[in-house]
Coordinates of C-alpha atoms in Angstrom, one line a residue:
M1 CA 98.7 117.8 105.2
V2 CA 99.6 114.4 106.8
I3 CA 98.0 113.3 110.0
N4 CA 100.3 114.1 112.9
N5 CA 102.2 111.4 114.8
M6 CA 101.2 108.6 112.4
K7 CA 104.6 107.0 111.7
T8 CA 103.7 103.8 113.6
K9 CA 100.4 103.5 111.9
Q10 CA 101.9 104.2 108.5
W11 CA 104.4 101.4 108.8
L12 CA 101.7 99.1 110.3
L13 CA 99.5 99.5 107.2
I14 CA 102.5 99.0 104.8
L15 CA 103.5 95.8 106.7
C16 CA 99.8 94.8 106.6
G17 CA 99.9 95.2 102.9
V18 CA 103.0 93.0 102.6
A19 CA 101.8 90.4 105.1
L20 CA 98.2 90.2 103.9
N21 CA 99.4 90.9 100.4
T22 CA 96.5 91.9 98.3
Q23 CA 93.5 90.9 96.5
A24 CA 94.6 88.9 93.7
A25 CA 93.0 91.3 91.5
I26 CA 94.0 88.0 90.1
I27 CA 90.8 86.3 91.5
T28 CA 87.6 87.0 89.6
E29 CA 84.4 88.0 90.9
N30 CA 82.3 85.3 92.4
D31 CA 84.9 85.9 95.1
S32 CA 85.7 82.2 95.2
L33 CA 89.4 81.5 95.8
Y34 CA 89.1 78.4 93.7
L35 CA 88.1 79.9 90.4
Q36 CA 90.7 79.7 87.6
E37 CA 91.1 83.2 86.3
I38 CA 90.7 83.7 82.5
V39 CA 92.2 86.8 80.9
V40 CA 92.5 88.0 77.3
T41 CA 95.0 90.9 77.7
G42 CA 98.2 88.9 78.0
T43 CA 97.6 86.8 74.9
R44 CA 94.7 88.1 72.8
N45 CA 92.6 85.0 73.3
A46 CA 91.0 83.8 76.6
T47 CA 93.7 82.1 78.7
D48 CA 94.2 80.8 82.2
V49 CA 96.4 83.4 83.9
R50 CA 98.4 80.6 85.6
Y51 CA 100.1 79.8 82.3
L52 CA 101.1 83.3 81.4
P53 CA 104.5 84.7 82.4
M54 CA 103.3 88.3 82.8
T55 CA 101.4 89.7 85.7
V56 CA 97.8 90.5 84.9
S57 CA 95.4 91.9 87.6
V58 CA 91.7 91.6 87.0
I59 CA 88.8 93.6 88.5
G60 CA 85.4 92.2 87.7
R61 CA 82.1 94.0 87.4
E62 CA 81.0 93.2 90.9
T63 CA 84.0 95.1 92.4
L64 CA 83.7 97.9 89.7
T65 CA 80.1 98.6 90.8
E66 CA 80.1 97.9 94.5
Q67 CA 81.1 101.5 95.4
H68 CA 78.8 103.1 92.7
Q69 CA 81.7 104.8 90.9
T70 CA 80.8 106.0 87.4
N71 CA 84.5 105.8 86.2
V72 CA 86.6 102.6 86.5
L73 CA 89.9 104.4 87.4
P74 CA 89.2 105.1 91.2
T75 CA 88.5 101.4 91.7
V76 CA 91.4 100.2 89.7
M77 CA 93.7 102.5 91.7
Q78 CA 92.6 100.8 94.9
Q79 CA 92.8 97.3 93.6
V80 CA 96.1 97.2 91.6
P81 CA 99.4 97.8 93.5
G82 CA 101.6 100.5 92.0
F83 CA 98.8 101.9 89.8
F84 CA 98.1 105.6 90.5
V85 CA 95.7 108.2 88.9
T86 CA 95.9 111.9 89.5
S87 CA 92.9 113.9 90.6
R88 CA 92.0 117.5 91.2
S89 CA 88.3 117.4 92.1
M90 CA 85.3 115.3 93.1
M91 CA 84.2 114.5 89.5
G92 CA 85.9 115.1 86.1
Y93 CA 89.6 114.9 85.1
G94 CA 89.5 117.3 82.1
V95 CA 92.2 117.8 79.5
S96 CA 94.8 120.4 78.6
T97 CA 96.6 122.6 81.2
G98 CA 96.1 121.6 84.8
A99 CA 94.2 118.4 83.8
A100 CA 94.1 115.3 86.0
G101 CA 93.5 111.7 85.0
G102 CA 97.2 111.0 84.5
I103 CA 97.8 107.2 84.9
N104 CA 101.1 106.0 86.3
L105 CA 102.4 102.5 86.8
R106 CA 105.9 101.7 88.1
G107 CA 107.0 105.2 87.4
I108 CA 105.9 105.0 83.7
T109 CA 103.3 107.6 82.8
G110 CA 100.3 107.5 80.5
G111 CA 100.5 111.3 80.4
S112 CA 103.3 111.0 77.9
G113 CA 101.8 108.1 76.2
Q114 CA 104.0 105.4 77.8
L115 CA 101.1 103.4 79.2
M116 CA 98.1 102.4 77.0
V117 CA 94.4 102.1 77.6
L118 CA 92.6 99.5 75.5
I119 CA 88.9 98.8 75.0
D120 CA 88.5 95.2 73.9
G121 CA 92.1 95.1 72.9
H122 CA 91.9 98.2 70.7
P123 CA 94.2 101.2 71.5
Q124 CA 92.6 104.3 72.9
Y125 CA 94.6 107.6 73.1
Q126 CA 94.6 111.2 71.9
G127 CA 96.0 111.2 68.4
I128 CA 98.0 114.5 68.8
Y129 CA 99.3 114.3 72.3
G130 CA 99.3 110.5 72.7
H131 CA 97.8 110.4 76.2
P132 CA 94.7 108.6 77.5
I133 CA 91.4 110.6 77.9
S134 CA 90.4 109.4 81.4
D135 CA 86.9 110.8 81.5
S136 CA 86.0 108.3 78.7
Y137 CA 86.5 105.1 80.7
Q138 CA 83.0 104.7 82.1
T139 CA 81.9 101.8 84.4
L140 CA 78.7 101.4 82.4
M141 CA 80.4 99.6 79.6
A142 CA 82.9 97.5 81.6
E143 CA 82.4 93.8 82.3
Q144 CA 85.9 93.6 83.8
V145 CA 89.2 95.6 83.7
E146 CA 92.5 93.8 83.2
V147 CA 95.8 95.5 84.0
L148 CA 99.0 94.0 82.6
R149 CA 101.9 95.4 84.6
G150 CA 105.0 95.7 82.5
P151 CA 105.7 96.1 78.8
A152 CA 103.0 94.7 76.4
S153 CA 104.5 96.0 73.2
V154 CA 104.8 92.5 71.6
L155 CA 101.0 92.4 71.4
Y156 CA 100.0 96.0 71.3
G157 CA 102.9 97.9 69.9
S158 CA 103.8 101.6 70.6
N159 CA 102.5 103.2 73.8
A160 CA 102.3 99.9 75.7
M161 CA 105.9 100.2 76.9
G162 CA 104.9 100.4 80.6
G163 CA 101.8 98.2 80.5
V164 CA 98.2 98.3 79.5
L165 CA 94.7 98.7 81.1
N166 CA 92.2 96.8 79.0
I167 CA 88.4 97.4 79.5
V168 CA 86.6 94.3 78.5
T169 CA 83.1 95.4 77.5
R170 CA 79.8 93.9 78.6
Q171 CA 78.0 91.2 76.6
P172 CA 75.0 89.1 77.7
V173 CA 75.7 85.4 78.1
G174 CA 73.7 82.4 78.9
R175 CA 70.0 81.7 78.1
D176 CA 67.4 84.2 76.9
Y177 CA 66.7 87.0 79.3
I178 CA 66.2 90.7 79.6
A179 CA 67.6 92.9 82.5
T180 CA 67.4 96.6 83.1
N181 CA 69.4 98.5 85.7
I182 CA 68.9 102.2 86.8
N183 CA 71.2 104.1 89.2
L184 CA 70.6 107.6 90.5
G185 CA 72.8 109.5 93.0
V186 CA 73.2 113.0 94.4
G187 CA 75.9 114.4 96.7
S188 CA 78.3 117.1 97.8
Y189 CA 78.8 120.3 95.7
G190 CA 75.7 119.7 93.6
T191 CA 76.9 116.5 92.2
I192 CA 74.5 114.3 90.3
Q193 CA 75.2 110.9 88.7
A194 CA 72.8 108.8 86.7
D195 CA 73.0 105.8 84.5
A196 CA 70.7 103.2 82.9
S197 CA 71.5 100.0 81.1
N198 CA 69.6 97.2 79.4
Q199 CA 70.9 93.8 78.5
L200 CA 69.0 91.4 76.2
R201 CA 69.7 87.9 75.1
S202 CA 67.2 86.5 72.6
G203 CA 68.2 83.4 70.7
K204 CA 71.3 84.2 68.7
F205 CA 71.0 87.9 69.2
S206 CA 72.3 89.9 72.2
S207 CA 72.5 93.6 73.0
T208 CA 73.7 96.0 75.7
V209 CA 72.5 99.6 75.7
S210 CA 73.6 102.1 78.3
A211 CA 73.4 105.8 79.0
Q212 CA 75.0 108.0 81.6
Y213 CA 74.9 111.6 82.9
G214 CA 76.9 113.3 85.5
R215 CA 77.5 116.9 86.7
T216 CA 79.0 118.7 89.6
D217 CA 80.0 122.2 90.7
N218 CA 83.1 120.7 92.5
H219 CA 84.7 122.4 95.5
R220 CA 86.2 125.5 93.9
P221 CA 84.7 128.3 91.9
R222 CA 84.8 127.9 88.1
M223 CA 85.4 124.2 88.3
G224 CA 82.1 122.8 87.0
F225 CA 81.9 119.6 85.1
E226 CA 79.1 118.0 83.1
Q227 CA 79.2 114.7 81.1
Y228 CA 76.9 112.8 78.8
G229 CA 77.7 109.3 77.6
G230 CA 76.3 106.3 75.9
Y231 CA 77.3 102.7 75.0
V232 CA 75.7 100.2 72.6
K233 CA 76.9 96.7 71.8
L234 CA 75.0 94.4 69.4
G235 CA 76.1 90.7 69.0
Y236 CA 75.0 87.8 66.9
D237 CA 76.0 84.1 67.1
F238 CA 75.9 82.6 63.7
N239 CA 76.6 79.1 65.1
A240 CA 78.6 77.4 67.8
H241 CA 81.9 78.5 66.2
W242 CA 81.3 82.0 64.7
N243 CA 79.9 85.2 66.1
A244 CA 80.1 88.9 65.4
Y245 CA 79.5 92.2 67.2
V246 CA 79.5 95.9 66.6
D247 CA 79.7 98.5 69.4
A248 CA 80.0 102.2 69.9
N249 CA 80.8 104.3 72.9
I250 CA 80.4 108.1 72.8
T251 CA 81.1 110.6 75.6
H252 CA 80.9 114.4 75.7
F253 CA 81.9 116.6 78.6
N254 CA 82.1 120.3 79.4
A255 CA 84.7 121.2 81.9
S256 CA 85.9 124.5 83.5
Y257 CA 89.5 125.0 84.5
P258 CA 90.0 127.2 87.6
G259 CA 93.8 127.4 87.5
A260 CA 96.0 126.9 90.5
E261 CA 95.0 128.6 93.7
S262 CA 98.0 131.0 93.4
K263 CA 97.1 131.8 89.8
P264 CA 93.3 131.6 89.3
M265 CA 92.0 131.4 85.7
Y266 CA 88.8 132.8 84.2
E267 CA 86.8 131.5 81.2
A268 CA 89.1 128.5 80.8
D269 CA 86.5 126.2 79.4
Q270 CA 86.6 122.9 77.5
W271 CA 84.2 121.1 75.3
I272 CA 85.3 117.6 74.5
T273 CA 83.7 114.8 72.5
R274 CA 85.3 111.3 72.3
G275 CA 84.0 108.3 70.5
V276 CA 84.9 104.6 69.9
V277 CA 83.3 102.4 67.2
S278 CA 84.4 98.8 66.5
A279 CA 83.2 95.7 64.7
A280 CA 84.6 92.1 65.0
L281 CA 84.1 88.7 63.6
E282 CA 85.3 85.9 65.9
N283 CA 85.8 82.2 65.6
H284 CA 86.0 79.6 68.3
Y285 CA 87.0 75.9 67.6
G286 CA 88.4 73.3 69.8
K287 CA 92.1 73.9 69.0
T288 CA 92.0 77.3 67.3
S289 CA 90.3 80.6 67.9
G290 CA 90.7 84.1 66.5
A291 CA 89.2 87.4 65.4
L292 CA 89.2 90.0 62.7
S293 CA 88.3 93.5 63.9
V294 CA 88.1 97.1 62.6
Y295 CA 88.0 100.0 65.0
T296 CA 88.4 103.7 65.3
N297 CA 88.6 106.1 68.3
F298 CA 88.2 109.8 67.6
G299 CA 88.0 113.1 69.3
R300 CA 86.8 116.7 68.8
H301 CA 88.3 119.2 71.3
K302 CA 87.4 122.9 71.7
I303 CA 89.3 124.7 74.4
D304 CA 89.4 128.3 75.7
D305 CA 92.8 128.7 77.2
G306 CA 91.3 131.3 79.6
T307 CA 92.8 134.4 81.2
T308 CA 94.2 135.6 84.5
D309 CA 92.5 138.9 84.0
P310 CA 88.7 138.6 83.6
E311 CA 88.7 142.0 82.0
K312 CA 90.8 140.7 79.1
P313 CA 89.2 137.6 77.7
T314 CA 90.9 135.6 75.0
A315 CA 90.0 136.1 71.3
R316 CA 90.4 132.5 70.1
Y317 CA 89.7 128.9 70.7
F318 CA 92.2 126.0 70.4
R319 CA 90.6 123.2 68.4
S320 CA 91.8 119.8 67.5
K321 CA 90.6 116.7 65.6
D322 CA 92.2 113.3 65.9
A323 CA 91.5 109.7 65.0
L324 CA 93.2 106.4 65.4
M325 CA 91.7 103.9 62.8
G326 CA 92.9 100.3 62.8
I327 CA 92.5 96.7 61.6
S328 CA 93.5 93.9 63.8
W329 CA 93.7 90.1 63.0
Y330 CA 94.9 87.3 65.2
Q331 CA 94.5 83.5 65.3
S332 CA 95.6 81.2 68.0
A333 CA 96.1 77.5 67.5
Q334 CA 97.2 74.4 69.4
L335 CA 99.5 72.6 67.0
F336 CA 100.3 69.8 69.4
E337 CA 100.0 68.8 73.0
G338 CA 100.7 71.6 75.4
N339 CA 101.3 74.1 72.6
H340 CA 99.7 77.5 72.0
L341 CA 100.7 79.6 69.1
T342 CA 99.3 83.1 68.4
V343 CA 100.0 85.1 65.2
G344 CA 98.6 88.5 64.4
I345 CA 98.8 91.5 62.2
D346 CA 97.9 95.1 63.2
Y347 CA 97.5 98.2 61.0
Q348 CA 96.9 101.7 62.3
H349 CA 96.3 105.0 60.7
I350 CA 96.8 107.9 63.1
Y351 CA 95.5 111.4 62.3
G352 CA 95.8 114.7 64.1
N353 CA 94.9 118.3 63.3
A354 CA 95.5 121.2 65.7
Y355 CA 94.5 124.8 64.9
Y356 CA 92.9 128.0 66.3
T357 CA 89.7 129.7 65.4
S358 CA 88.4 133.2 66.1
K359 CA 85.8 133.6 68.8
A360 CA 84.2 136.4 66.8
T361 CA 84.0 134.8 63.4
D362 CA 84.8 131.1 63.9
E363 CA 87.3 131.4 61.1
V364 CA 90.5 129.4 61.2
L365 CA 93.4 131.7 62.2
E366 CA 96.9 131.8 60.8
T367 CA 99.2 131.0 63.7
P368 CA 103.0 131.5 63.8
N369 CA 105.6 129.5 65.6
K370 CA 104.2 126.0 65.0
Q371 CA 101.0 126.5 67.0
S372 CA 99.0 124.7 64.3
G373 CA 99.8 121.5 62.5
E374 CA 98.4 118.4 60.8
S375 CA 99.9 114.9 60.7
Y376 CA 99.2 111.5 59.1
R377 CA 101.1 108.5 60.4
N378 CA 100.7 104.8 59.6
E379 CA 101.9 101.8 61.5
I380 CA 101.9 98.1 60.4
A381 CA 103.1 95.2 62.5
G382 CA 103.1 91.4 62.7
Y383 CA 103.7 89.4 65.8
V384 CA 104.1 85.8 66.9
D385 CA 103.7 84.5 70.5
F386 CA 104.7 80.8 71.2
R387 CA 103.8 79.1 74.5
Q388 CA 104.7 75.5 75.3
D389 CA 104.0 73.4 78.3
L390 CA 107.2 71.3 78.5
L391 CA 106.1 69.5 81.6
S392 CA 103.0 69.5 83.8
W393 CA 104.7 72.1 86.0
L394 CA 106.7 74.1 83.4
T395 CA 105.7 76.5 80.7
V396 CA 107.9 78.7 78.5
D397 CA 106.7 81.6 76.4
A398 CA 108.5 83.6 73.7
G399 CA 107.2 86.4 71.5
I400 CA 108.4 88.8 68.9
R401 CA 106.9 91.8 67.0
L402 CA 108.1 93.5 63.9
D403 CA 106.7 97.0 63.9
H404 CA 107.1 99.6 61.1
H405 CA 106.1 103.2 61.6
S406 CA 105.9 105.5 58.5
I407 CA 108.1 108.1 60.1
T408 CA 110.3 106.5 62.7
G409 CA 111.0 103.3 60.9
T410 CA 111.2 99.6 62.0
E411 CA 111.3 98.3 65.6
W412 CA 111.9 94.7 66.8
V413 CA 110.2 93.9 70.0
P414 CA 111.0 90.6 71.8
Q415 CA 109.8 89.0 75.1
F416 CA 110.6 85.8 76.9
G417 CA 109.1 84.2 80.0
V418 CA 109.0 81.1 82.1
V419 CA 106.3 79.8 84.5
V420 CA 107.0 77.1 87.1
R421 CA 104.2 75.5 89.0
P422 CA 105.8 73.5 91.9
V423 CA 102.3 72.6 93.2
S424 CA 98.9 73.0 91.6
T425 CA 98.1 76.1 93.8
S426 CA 101.3 78.1 93.1
E427 CA 103.2 79.7 90.3
M428 CA 106.6 81.3 90.0
K429 CA 107.1 83.5 86.9
A430 CA 110.1 85.1 85.3
M431 CA 109.8 87.6 82.5
V432 CA 112.0 89.7 80.3
S433 CA 110.3 92.1 77.8
K434 CA 110.9 95.1 75.7
G435 CA 108.6 98.1 75.4
F436 CA 108.7 101.1 73.1
R437 CA 106.9 104.3 72.2
N438 CA 106.9 106.3 69.0
P439 CA 107.1 110.1 69.3
T440 CA 103.7 111.9 69.1
M441 CA 102.6 114.6 66.6
R442 CA 103.0 117.2 69.3
E443 CA 106.6 116.2 70.0
M444 CA 107.5 116.2 66.3
Y445 CA 105.5 119.0 64.8
L446 CA 103.8 121.3 67.3
Y447 CA 105.2 124.2 69.2
P448 CA 108.8 125.5 69.2
P449 CA 110.4 122.5 71.0
S450 CA 109.2 120.1 68.3
N451 CA 111.8 118.0 66.5
T452 CA 111.2 115.9 63.4
D453 CA 114.3 113.8 64.0
L454 CA 113.0 112.1 67.1
K455 CA 113.3 108.3 67.5
P456 CA 111.2 105.9 69.6
E457 CA 111.7 105.6 73.3
R458 CA 112.8 102.1 74.4
L459 CA 112.6 100.2 77.7
W460 CA 113.5 96.8 79.1
N461 CA 111.7 95.2 82.0
Y462 CA 112.9 92.3 84.2
E463 CA 110.3 90.7 86.5
L464 CA 110.1 87.9 89.0
S465 CA 106.8 87.0 90.7
W466 CA 105.3 84.4 93.0
R467 CA 101.6 83.6 93.6
Q468 CA 99.9 81.1 95.8
R469 CA 96.3 80.1 96.5
L470 CA 95.6 78.5 99.9
S471 CA 92.1 77.5 101.2
D472 CA 90.7 80.9 102.0
F473 CA 93.8 83.0 101.3
T474 CA 95.5 84.1 98.1
Y475 CA 98.7 86.2 97.9
G476 CA 101.2 87.3 95.4
I477 CA 104.5 89.3 95.3
N478 CA 106.4 90.9 92.3
L479 CA 109.9 92.2 92.0
F480 CA 110.7 94.3 89.0
Y481 CA 113.6 96.2 87.4
L482 CA 113.2 98.4 84.4
K483 CA 115.7 100.4 82.4
G484 CA 115.1 102.6 79.4
D485 CA 116.8 105.1 77.2
N486 CA 116.0 107.4 74.3
M487 CA 113.4 109.1 76.6
I488 CA 112.1 112.2 74.9
Q489 CA 112.9 115.4 77.0
T490 CA 112.8 119.1 76.3
M491 CA 116.4 120.4 76.7
P492 CA 118.2 123.6 75.6
V493 CA 119.9 123.3 72.2
D494 CA 121.7 126.3 70.9
G495 CA 119.9 128.4 73.5
K496 CA 116.4 127.2 72.5
P497 CA 114.2 124.5 74.0
R498 CA 114.1 121.4 71.9
N499 CA 112.7 117.8 72.2
V500 CA 115.6 115.4 72.1
N501 CA 116.1 111.6 72.8
T502 CA 118.4 112.1 75.8
G503 CA 116.5 110.9 78.8
E504 CA 117.0 107.7 80.8
I505 CA 114.8 105.8 83.2
E506 CA 115.9 103.3 85.8
N507 CA 113.3 102.0 88.3
Y508 CA 112.9 99.0 90.5
G509 CA 110.4 98.0 93.1
L510 CA 108.1 95.6 94.8
E511 CA 104.4 94.9 94.6
A512 CA 102.5 92.6 96.9
E513 CA 98.8 91.7 97.1
A514 CA 96.5 89.4 99.0
K515 CA 92.9 88.4 99.5
Y516 CA 91.5 86.7 102.6
L517 CA 88.0 85.2 103.0
I518 CA 87.5 85.6 106.7
N519 CA 84.1 83.9 107.0
R520 CA 80.8 83.9 105.1
Y521 CA 80.2 87.6 106.0
F522 CA 83.7 89.2 105.9
S523 CA 86.4 89.3 103.3
M524 CA 89.6 91.4 103.3
T525 CA 91.9 92.7 100.5
A526 CA 95.2 94.4 100.7
N527 CA 98.0 95.6 98.5
T528 CA 101.2 97.6 98.7
S529 CA 103.9 98.8 96.4
F530 CA 107.3 100.3 96.7
L531 CA 109.0 102.2 93.9
H532 CA 112.6 103.5 93.6
M533 CA 113.2 105.9 90.7
K534 CA 116.7 107.0 89.7
N535 CA 115.1 110.0 87.9
K536 CA 112.0 111.1 89.8
I537 CA 108.9 112.1 88.0
V538 CA 105.7 114.0 89.0
A539 CA 102.7 111.9 90.1
A540 CA 104.5 108.7 90.9
P541 CA 104.3 107.9 94.6
I542 CA 107.2 106.1 96.3
S543 CA 104.8 103.9 98.1
K544 CA 101.0 103.1 97.8
S545 CA 99.1 100.8 100.2
F546 CA 95.5 99.8 100.4
L547 CA 93.5 97.8 103.0
G548 CA 89.9 97.0 102.3
V549 CA 87.2 95.1 104.2
N550 CA 83.9 93.9 102.7
Y551 CA 80.8 92.8 104.7
H552 CA 77.8 91.1 103.2
Q553 CA 74.9 89.7 105.2
G554 CA 71.3 89.4 104.1
R555 CA 70.2 92.6 102.5
W556 CA 73.3 94.6 103.7
F557 CA 76.6 95.1 101.8
A558 CA 79.3 97.4 103.0
T559 CA 82.9 98.3 102.0
L560 CA 85.6 100.1 104.0
G561 CA 88.8 101.1 102.3
L562 CA 91.9 102.8 103.7
Q563 CA 94.6 104.0 101.3
Y564 CA 98.0 105.4 102.1
I565 CA 100.0 107.4 99.6
K566 CA 103.6 108.1 100.6
D567 CA 105.9 110.6 99.0
L568 CA 103.9 111.5 96.0
Y569 CA 106.0 114.0 94.0
T570 CA 104.1 117.1 92.9
V571 CA 107.3 119.0 91.9
V572 CA 110.7 117.5 91.0
G573 CA 114.1 119.2 90.7
E574 CA 115.6 121.9 92.9
T575 CA 112.2 122.8 94.4
E576 CA 111.2 119.2 95.0
T577 CA 107.8 118.9 96.7
K578 CA 106.0 115.7 97.8
E579 CA 102.8 114.8 99.6
S580 CA 101.9 111.9 101.9
F581 CA 98.3 111.3 103.0
W582 CA 95.6 108.8 104.1
L583 CA 92.3 108.3 102.3
L584 CA 89.4 106.5 104.1
D585 CA 86.4 105.6 101.9
A586 CA 83.2 103.7 102.7
S587 CA 80.0 102.6 101.1
V588 CA 76.9 100.9 102.4
T589 CA 74.1 99.4 100.2
F590 CA 70.8 98.1 101.6
A591 CA 68.5 95.9 99.3
A592 CA 65.1 97.2 100.4
T593 CA 63.4 94.9 97.9
K594 CA 64.5 92.5 95.3
A595 CA 64.3 95.3 92.7
L596 CA 65.3 98.4 94.8
S597 CA 68.5 99.1 96.7
V598 CA 69.5 102.3 98.6
W599 CA 73.2 103.3 98.9
V600 CA 75.5 105.9 100.4
R601 CA 79.2 106.5 99.8
G602 CA 81.7 108.7 101.6
E603 CA 85.2 109.6 100.4
N604 CA 88.1 111.1 102.3
L605 CA 86.2 110.6 105.5
L606 CA 89.3 111.6 107.5
A607 CA 88.9 115.1 105.8
Q608 CA 92.6 115.1 104.8
K609 CA 94.1 118.3 103.3
Y610 CA 96.2 117.3 100.4
E611 CA 97.2 117.9 96.8
I612 CA 97.9 115.6 93.9
N613 CA 98.4 118.3 91.3
L614 CA 100.4 121.2 92.7
G615 CA 98.2 124.1 93.4
Y616 CA 94.9 122.1 93.3
P617 CA 93.8 121.2 96.8
M618 CA 91.5 118.2 96.9
P619 CA 88.1 118.3 98.5
R620 CA 87.7 117.3 102.1
A621 CA 85.1 114.7 103.1
T622 CA 82.4 114.2 100.4
F623 CA 79.3 112.2 100.3
M624 CA 77.0 110.6 97.7
G625 CA 73.7 108.8 98.1
G626 CA 71.2 107.2 95.8
I627 CA 69.1 104.3 94.6
S628 CA 69.6 101.4 92.3
V629 CA 66.7 99.7 90.5
N630 CA 67.1 96.2 88.9
L631 CA 64.2 95.0 86.7

């Protein structure tokens, strides 16, 4: 339900977002407007974002932790224009039917695997269905989050056709030290959140060890959620030029699915374990740097589909196992003045196995009609990215990827961009890039609509952007147009549903962002986005705006954020349904001592009544409070 008589205020906030134009998620986190921002997502190795033709937004650890969120996605949704994540409760996204955690950017959805999540540049997605597992992206492991808006398939291949979200993990830097942080919080609906982390630097050795626990009853019956997680990263510097690390992130959650309000479900429970393990050997020289890494992300899913009649429980569990194992190598070099050349090779082995077991005997069941399946797929690719500073104010960039998939064949993926810097504080960027996505195991082999003849989805993106840094004010604006074909849709073929490459996508829009340092106590951020979709999709709002104010004086730190979501589609087609709503969030932290802080957070303080997933009303105002200990 939208606040009545708010049209004037709605346009005021949208115009504020354009005029103030948001937090350069582009400025990193000492909150100085003069810092050069270094990113790794747009080029594999650390690079000043001013020389890259693509748009990369960065959210540092200070911003990720200032509202005491256990997951990175709520903060990213506030800070990045056009980035939207679906929700259905106070804590927990879940998987399977009725799940939330769907990531959308510019009308491209991670729910169908068109937008990729990376951890340290390594792909993370469910190997059967191809979508991100949003409950896995915990704040405890993140040093910063980088969001590349637009196709990133030249560097990251399939599933990066709409962009990538890269979680750069924590690693102690600097001189020898040891630091421990503990956070505890309790709040509405029996919610508990707790995490602890330790960082150590001793000579050439470094380590980060973190653990997390969260649980809640949520605001509806049979909607409980409980999660355990842990992260470990061990690093060693052999000398000034070579270092290595190994890390592992494991999360397990139990979730209950209540069904839509109009169709409640019983005993619809989920037991999900996701893991990530990687190891890398890195080199850093004056004119060249690179890395060789091996990684795997894997999952074990056990799901009770539930019943609408509690007197008739189901007799089986859906189970799945999946893994994505890969090897990645890249090396960047400066061949001559102003030149940057990156070459790389990626190999991936993707595995998925879906089946049913008996509740009574735990035996694997024979299932008709393609309800079970197993798939092995391999993908190998090589890529080259060439960037050249032609003049002090002009940079050109060109890249190409040759990607071969064991089932769908070979795909060429080019990109080209230009950066013009008319003055040292400004950049104008133009970019043309291609993205693609290979069909998933589900689309090709599972359930009656499956089709083994599917081909990759393809998309072209055209983008023009401007960014300027003034004394206490930074702003940026993007214009984009994207057009894709071969989109996989389920259509009637000979009277039966079938997955076919028949869909099209054509979107265009505007994104604006700004950051303003008002004085030593106050800073302001804002962003707004507008999206036009020729073919509308669920969970992609036409407009999203955010206005945030931070206050920091002495021992006090406070944030206030107002977000407006306009025309969010919850149903498309003949029964089209959309929602518009305001969200007001706030948090206050008081440093009682050098080691102890007390905090409180409130969300949806306007007590809005709204839905993001149809049939799943969101909670009204909720509150959390707790303490943070730094040793």
